[in-house]
Amino acid sequence: MSTTTPESALEDRGPVVLAVTVAFLGVSTLFVALRLVSRIGIVKRVTSDDYFIVFAWLLAFGFSFSICWGVHNGLGHHETDISANSQVALRKSEYAFSVLYNPVLMATKTSILIFYLTLSRNQQIFRWMTYANLFVVNFAGLALTLLNIFQCKPVGAAFMEAAPQSAICIDIVTLYLSSAPVNIITDLAILFLPMPILTAMHLPRRQHIILILTFSFGAFATAVDVVRIAYLQSAFEMRLQEVGRQNASISRISEQDDFSWYASLSFMWSAIEVHTGIICACVPALKPLAARIIPSILRDTNDPNDTSQHNYGNYGKTFPPEPNTSPVFTNEQSPKSPIGPPPKALQGMEEDMDMMNFLTIHKTPRGTCDMQTRVTNTSSRTRATSVTYLDFYNMKEKKPMTKLTNKESLVPLALVTILFFLWGFAYGLLNVLNSQFQLVAGTTSGQGLGLHAAYYGAYFVGPLTVGRFVFLRWGFKATFITGLCIYGAGTLVFWPSGVLTSFPAFLVSNFLVGFGVSILEVAANPFVTLCGPSKYAETRLNLSQGVQAIGTVVAPLLAREVLFKNVLNAPSLIDVQWTYLGIALFDIVLAVAFYYMPIPEASDEDFDEMAEKRQSINSRKLFNVPVVYITLGFGIFSMWCYVGAQEAVAGPFENYIDAVSPKSVIGPFNYTVVGHTVFAIGRFLCALVEVFVKPSHILLFLFVGMIVTSTLAMSLAGPAGIAMIVLCQFFESGIFPLLFAISLRGLGSYTKTGSIYLTAAISGGAILPVVMYPVTNAFGLQYSFCVIVAASVFGMVYPIYLILIPAAKEQVDPVHPHRQLTLLDEKPGIKALLDAHLNYDDVDLGVACYCYGDSTCGQRVFYQFGMTSIPIYNVNNNCSTGSTGLHIARTMVQGGSAQCVLVVGFEKMERGSLGSHWPDREGPTDTTGLMMAETRGLTEAPGAAQMFGNAGREYMEKYGATAEDFAEIARVNHAHSAANPYSQFRDVYSLADILAAPMIHPPLTKTQCCPTSDGGAAAIIVSQAFLDARPHLKSQAVLIAGQCMATDAPSLFDRSAISLIGYGMSQRAGKAALAEAGVSAKDVRVCELHDCFSANEMVTIDALGLCEPGKAHEMIRAGDITYGGRCVINPSGGLISKGHPLGATGVAQCAELVWQLRGWANNRLVRGVSAALQHNLGLGGAVVCTVYKRADGRENAEVASEAVAKISGVGYNPAVEARGFTRAQVDQVRSRKHRSEWALGETQRNVEARF
């Protein structure tokens, strides 16, 4: 060895490398030894993860020894200080630790992941992700190990002092640096995988914190890996400089450089990484040892639930249960015994104890369990305040996103909008980096198109594969997390592409980033569209996409002026990796944050319920295909065309500027920034305009603008040409959000599938720029804009379809509820006055019936007719609200307080199962719910479905009814609905269809349950004197011959499920009303019955005396509840088909029976009827039964619709046609003396627009 100078001695890194390596080897040896003591001496069980950690330590020992042997032979010395005799030994040691590095990591991570598999045997997602990580660790580790083994060809050249000139080798540092993404990805996965399980565990506070910190030690391994990479990068840059000086290729064998000195710290940090990983892997296994030696460290003296004073080793000793521990019962547990069997993991502790118990249980008596659960209930009689019932709804279900208000949706929308900025930022960075990479790597323009195509091509693959699987199976949050993780992985793959200046690797990086972003878009776009009131869907998405556009403005500026400003060669390209590391870490942290954030979800049932609000519109067909599917198909095609055209504009933007204005003042790049800025502004402007203008009209305007500007861009030059291409981006801006939001309307349970296909259509961005490329080469860049014009023309077919096809127009035009409320109540009020040939001045009392609205909604309704200062009553009586209003009106007339009463029932309901608006107080039906819970138990079904379903089950148990009998009730009602123009659902189902529908709560399937609905109805109640003064109305008058309103008796709580749904009060009210009318139940030929569930119709047929006691199912089997039978029940289709707008239901039942008795319902008439029975029930409770008769005492007879049109003031037959009215008709019935145009507002204009 040559003589060492003092200067070189100071620079000698060998002692430092040796000391650090030996020190970390010693520490990791200590931790492995302590782990084995804990497992063998205390837990008395060794598992496969222990064997792997021992194997990892053995490999780490060999790895460390090779480094130490390398130091002995010159590692860390300058090349000039290493003797010729030591060169071969040094090369062999370098080869040894390069080969052993990946196997050590494989064994360590495999040990950790096998341990993870024992954390939870029931968390399937966690287990699948662990298996996936295990596969990546070992597959990648094996591949890298083989690459290191065969780093030279021939293999022996790796450790030859003078290799033959024909030898081909890959630099060790290059290999290490290229493998960095795999290490970082798997390190982060191992760090964060168990956190959801650990944070959800119920442990005393101190133990919980210690447990989480124990698993967080993996962060040190990740940090060390990052530091190691920094040293590897430094070494690589030195190598590049050395190669540059020698004008040679990057190969250790091809030149004599100072590799042993500048690479030594990289190898030292590799040793630190290896041993830190082993130490972190051992830490969780040391808890039993710590509990034995220092038990106080795990004991929280301030936590009464901490029982950690008991040590390990007390097997065979029985501990008494804690005196204050209360049992917790789930739906599956029986409350018979307060002390259940021990958890399976605790049975046979010595034999079956797994790692989760090993970590979390700190006293282990056989057959007993000391783990406490914090309880909220104190006894089986405690009020179940988490469950409240209002007729047929569970009032405290967590709100799905589709039911959130604007205010409630702000926080989740803000969180998800971060993702929009993220992929906008990624898109902007990639555009600039792609151009810089092409410059450095010398790629062709065709390869540049390939990079672009890889990014957008991933949009076709991602949504249809991983995106579809995750989104349909696990929903929005899981899709966000998956997309972020894949996106992060894609950014990390930039490292090997930057290190190797490899086009294929960079292509893969682009594809993975596009793949991850596409999965994000699968969930993010529909989330923003659906989270909140549907009327603002397009506005919300434009705002979020506007934030995404801001990312595309910021990223290129930051990239061109800061990050990539000096990226002119391979070394400077490597510097960019830190930007991508930052993005990747941000992605992972954001993914973890999203796991814990309260992101609302929505099920297919929620989407169905949302679509059912406009079922009559969404169910329309074109060419025998549902219009919603045709709309979606056009939307997908238009999306493909639009994105292709957008990218065809964006790709050659700077080249276009150079072509039309070679000496532009601010330069092509700055014009690009201007274009992106205009694009972002356009989206925010569209969001504002959409509040006032129909989205379909805006969409057509934007497509026309895009066609005009791109056409002009083909011929104009100079500033005019620049203006056209910038304006083209302005018109592009709002198209994507509009296409996406419009296309999703009305899809119901297919909403997620629609989003998947719409996102896949973004792959058009990969095709049209490629199509444009040969046109540009053949005819010039400006002429190639004809491709953009053609794509825009094809895309414009969609808004034309939306505007010209009425069914599509009604499907996609937003509905504004604040404008609709007055439509719902004003329409029936106008029609009732027209039908009776009355003016509002004739009305001397008003009754408004509704459940969901502020306290004086009635005044808002009636003021539209006139402001005549009459008394107006606002009625809320649950589902019997409408008939309660009729009862009040009749009582007022009978008492002489009024001569003419207008009753209007209306409801604008929330989508899906309704939630309580008063969660801070006890609900009116809590006692009913508690009785049900005590007698029949609780399930996950909506509360009312349980309550009425339980009554049906009791009827089956008592009288022998079957599930088919309940299904037959629904089949009949759905069949009746086909003839009712006001029915929400007019579909006819077979008995098999009813039975095959999703089960809600046995025996009730979905099609046996009524939906929530918007709706209105009105009736006019007059005195005999009022009628006598208007003899022309007597032919239309129908008599309320008997009526009774009843509430519950103590029998409600006799522990019978049938009694619990109001059987007793229905029976009493029915008997009283029939008696007053002088009618026998056997004489009733037509009845509108409150069939909120088929089970209620079954029970109520019995309660009203329409059959012999306990024989309702026999009446159904005999066909006696439909036409041709003894009594037609619900000729309107009932609540099951017609819907159940709470305030309007009772009044709508009245209208149906009036039309039956008049003979106007000629398409569903029950002939030969002189009396009709109405039953309207509300839990809580109240029921109203009413008997109607023809005033002339005769039986009804069919009246032709032409004749009805002449009799009724509406000008048509309202019983068989759902039509509107004219402004003149409205003017005819509104008060002549006391009207207010201000009170009417826009109601009339909205009605005219609707009809």
Coordinates of C-alpha atoms in Angstrom, one line a residue, residues 684-851:
F684 CA -65.1 29.5 -12.1
L685 CA -67.2 31.7 -14.4
C686 CA -69.1 28.6 -15.6
A687 CA -69.8 27.7 -11.9
L688 CA -71.4 31.1 -11.4
V689 CA -73.4 31.1 -14.6
E690 CA -74.8 27.6 -13.9
V691 CA -76.7 29.0 -11.0
F692 CA -78.9 30.9 -13.4
V693 CA -78.7 29.1 -16.8
K694 CA -79.5 25.5 -17.6
P695 CA -76.3 23.4 -17.9
S696 CA -77.3 21.9 -21.2
H697 CA -77.5 25.4 -22.8
I698 CA -74.1 26.4 -21.4
L699 CA -72.6 23.2 -22.7
L700 CA -73.9 23.9 -26.2
F701 CA -72.6 27.5 -26.0
L702 CA -69.1 26.2 -25.0
F703 CA -68.9 23.6 -27.8
V704 CA -70.0 26.2 -30.4
G705 CA -67.3 28.6 -29.0
M706 CA -64.7 25.8 -29.2
I707 CA -65.6 25.0 -32.8
V708 CA -65.5 28.7 -33.9
T709 CA -62.2 29.5 -32.2
S710 CA -60.4 26.3 -33.4
T711 CA -61.7 26.9 -36.9
L712 CA -60.4 30.5 -36.9
A713 CA -57.1 29.2 -35.5
M714 CA -56.6 27.3 -38.7
S715 CA -56.2 30.4 -40.8
L716 CA -55.4 33.4 -38.6
A717 CA -51.8 34.4 -37.7
G718 CA -50.1 36.8 -35.4
P719 CA -51.9 38.1 -32.3
A720 CA -55.3 37.1 -33.8
G721 CA -54.2 33.5 -34.0
I722 CA -52.9 33.6 -30.5
A723 CA -56.1 35.1 -29.3
M724 CA -58.1 32.3 -31.0
I725 CA -56.1 29.4 -29.3
V726 CA -56.3 31.1 -25.9
L727 CA -60.1 31.7 -26.4
C728 CA -60.4 28.0 -27.4
Q729 CA -59.0 27.1 -24.0
F730 CA -61.6 29.4 -22.4
F731 CA -64.4 27.6 -24.1
E732 CA -62.9 24.2 -23.2
S733 CA -62.9 25.1 -19.6
G734 CA -66.4 24.2 -18.4
I735 CA -67.1 21.3 -20.7
F736 CA -65.6 18.5 -18.7
P737 CA -67.5 19.2 -15.4
L738 CA -70.8 19.7 -17.3
L739 CA -70.4 16.5 -19.3
F740 CA -69.6 14.5 -16.1
A741 CA -72.3 16.0 -13.9
I742 CA -75.1 15.9 -16.5
S743 CA -74.3 12.3 -17.6
L744 CA -74.6 11.0 -14.0
R745 CA -78.1 12.3 -13.4
G746 CA -80.8 9.7 -12.9
L747 CA -78.5 6.7 -13.1
G748 CA -79.5 5.4 -9.6
S749 CA -77.6 2.3 -8.6
Y750 CA -75.6 2.6 -11.8
T751 CA -74.1 5.9 -10.8
K752 CA -70.7 4.5 -9.9
T753 CA -70.6 2.4 -13.1
G754 CA -71.4 5.5 -15.1
S755 CA -68.5 7.4 -13.4
I756 CA -66.2 4.5 -14.3
Y757 CA -67.0 4.6 -18.0
L758 CA -67.0 8.4 -18.1
T759 CA -63.5 8.4 -16.5
A760 CA -62.3 5.7 -19.0
A761 CA -63.5 8.0 -21.8
I762 CA -60.8 10.5 -20.7
S763 CA -58.5 8.1 -22.6
G764 CA -59.5 10.1 -25.7
G765 CA -56.6 12.3 -24.7
A766 CA -54.2 9.5 -25.8
I767 CA -55.7 9.1 -29.3
L768 CA -56.4 12.4 -30.9
P769 CA -52.9 13.9 -30.5
V770 CA -51.6 10.8 -32.2
V771 CA -54.1 11.2 -35.0
M772 CA -53.1 14.9 -35.3
Y773 CA -49.4 14.1 -35.6
P774 CA -49.3 12.8 -39.2
V775 CA -51.7 15.5 -40.3
T776 CA -49.3 18.1 -38.9
N777 CA -46.4 16.5 -40.7
A778 CA -48.3 16.3 -44.0
F779 CA -50.1 19.6 -44.0
G780 CA -48.8 21.8 -41.3
L781 CA -49.7 22.5 -37.7
Q782 CA -52.5 25.1 -38.3
Y783 CA -54.2 22.8 -40.8
S784 CA -54.1 19.9 -38.3
F785 CA -56.6 21.9 -36.1
C786 CA -59.2 20.4 -38.4
V787 CA -59.0 17.3 -36.2
I788 CA -59.9 19.5 -33.2
V789 CA -62.8 21.0 -35.1
A790 CA -64.1 17.6 -36.1
A791 CA -63.9 16.2 -32.6
S792 CA -65.7 19.3 -31.2
V793 CA -68.5 18.9 -33.8
F794 CA -69.0 15.3 -32.7
G795 CA -68.9 16.2 -29.1
M796 CA -71.6 18.9 -29.7
V797 CA -74.1 16.2 -30.6
Y798 CA -74.6 15.7 -26.9
P799 CA -76.0 19.1 -25.9
I800 CA -78.1 19.2 -29.0
Y801 CA -79.6 15.8 -28.0
L802 CA -80.2 17.2 -24.4
I803 CA -82.0 20.2 -25.7
L804 CA -84.1 18.7 -28.5
I805 CA -85.2 15.4 -26.9
P806 CA -87.8 16.2 -24.3
A807 CA -87.2 13.1 -22.2
A808 CA -83.5 13.9 -22.0
K809 CA -84.2 17.5 -21.3
E810 CA -86.4 16.7 -18.3
Q811 CA -83.9 14.1 -17.1
V812 CA -80.9 16.4 -16.9
D813 CA -82.3 19.9 -16.1
P814 CA -81.6 20.6 -12.4
V815 CA -84.6 20.8 -10.1
H816 CA -84.5 23.7 -7.6
P817 CA -86.4 22.6 -4.4
H818 CA -86.9 26.1 -3.2
R819 CA -88.7 26.8 -6.4
Q820 CA -90.5 23.5 -6.3
L821 CA -92.2 23.8 -2.9
T822 CA -94.7 26.3 -4.1
L823 CA -95.3 24.2 -7.2
L824 CA -96.2 21.2 -5.1
D825 CA -98.8 23.0 -3.1
E826 CA -100.0 25.7 -5.5
K827 CA -100.8 23.2 -8.3
P828 CA -103.3 21.1 -6.3
G829 CA -104.9 24.2 -4.7
I830 CA -105.5 25.8 -8.1
K831 CA -106.9 22.6 -9.5
A832 CA -109.2 22.1 -6.6
L833 CA -110.6 25.6 -6.9
L834 CA -111.0 25.2 -10.7
D835 CA -112.7 21.8 -10.2
A836 CA -115.2 23.3 -7.8
H837 CA -115.7 26.5 -10.0
L838 CA -114.8 28.6 -7.0
N839 CA -112.7 31.7 -6.4
Y840 CA -110.4 32.0 -3.4
D841 CA -112.5 34.8 -2.1
D842 CA -115.2 32.0 -1.4
V843 CA -112.8 30.3 1.1
D844 CA -113.2 31.3 4.7
L845 CA -110.6 29.0 6.3
G846 CA -107.4 27.3 5.2
V847 CA -105.7 24.1 6.5
A848 CA -102.1 23.4 5.4
C849 CA -100.9 19.8 6.0
Y850 CA -97.2 19.1 6.1
C851 CA -94.5 17.5 8.3

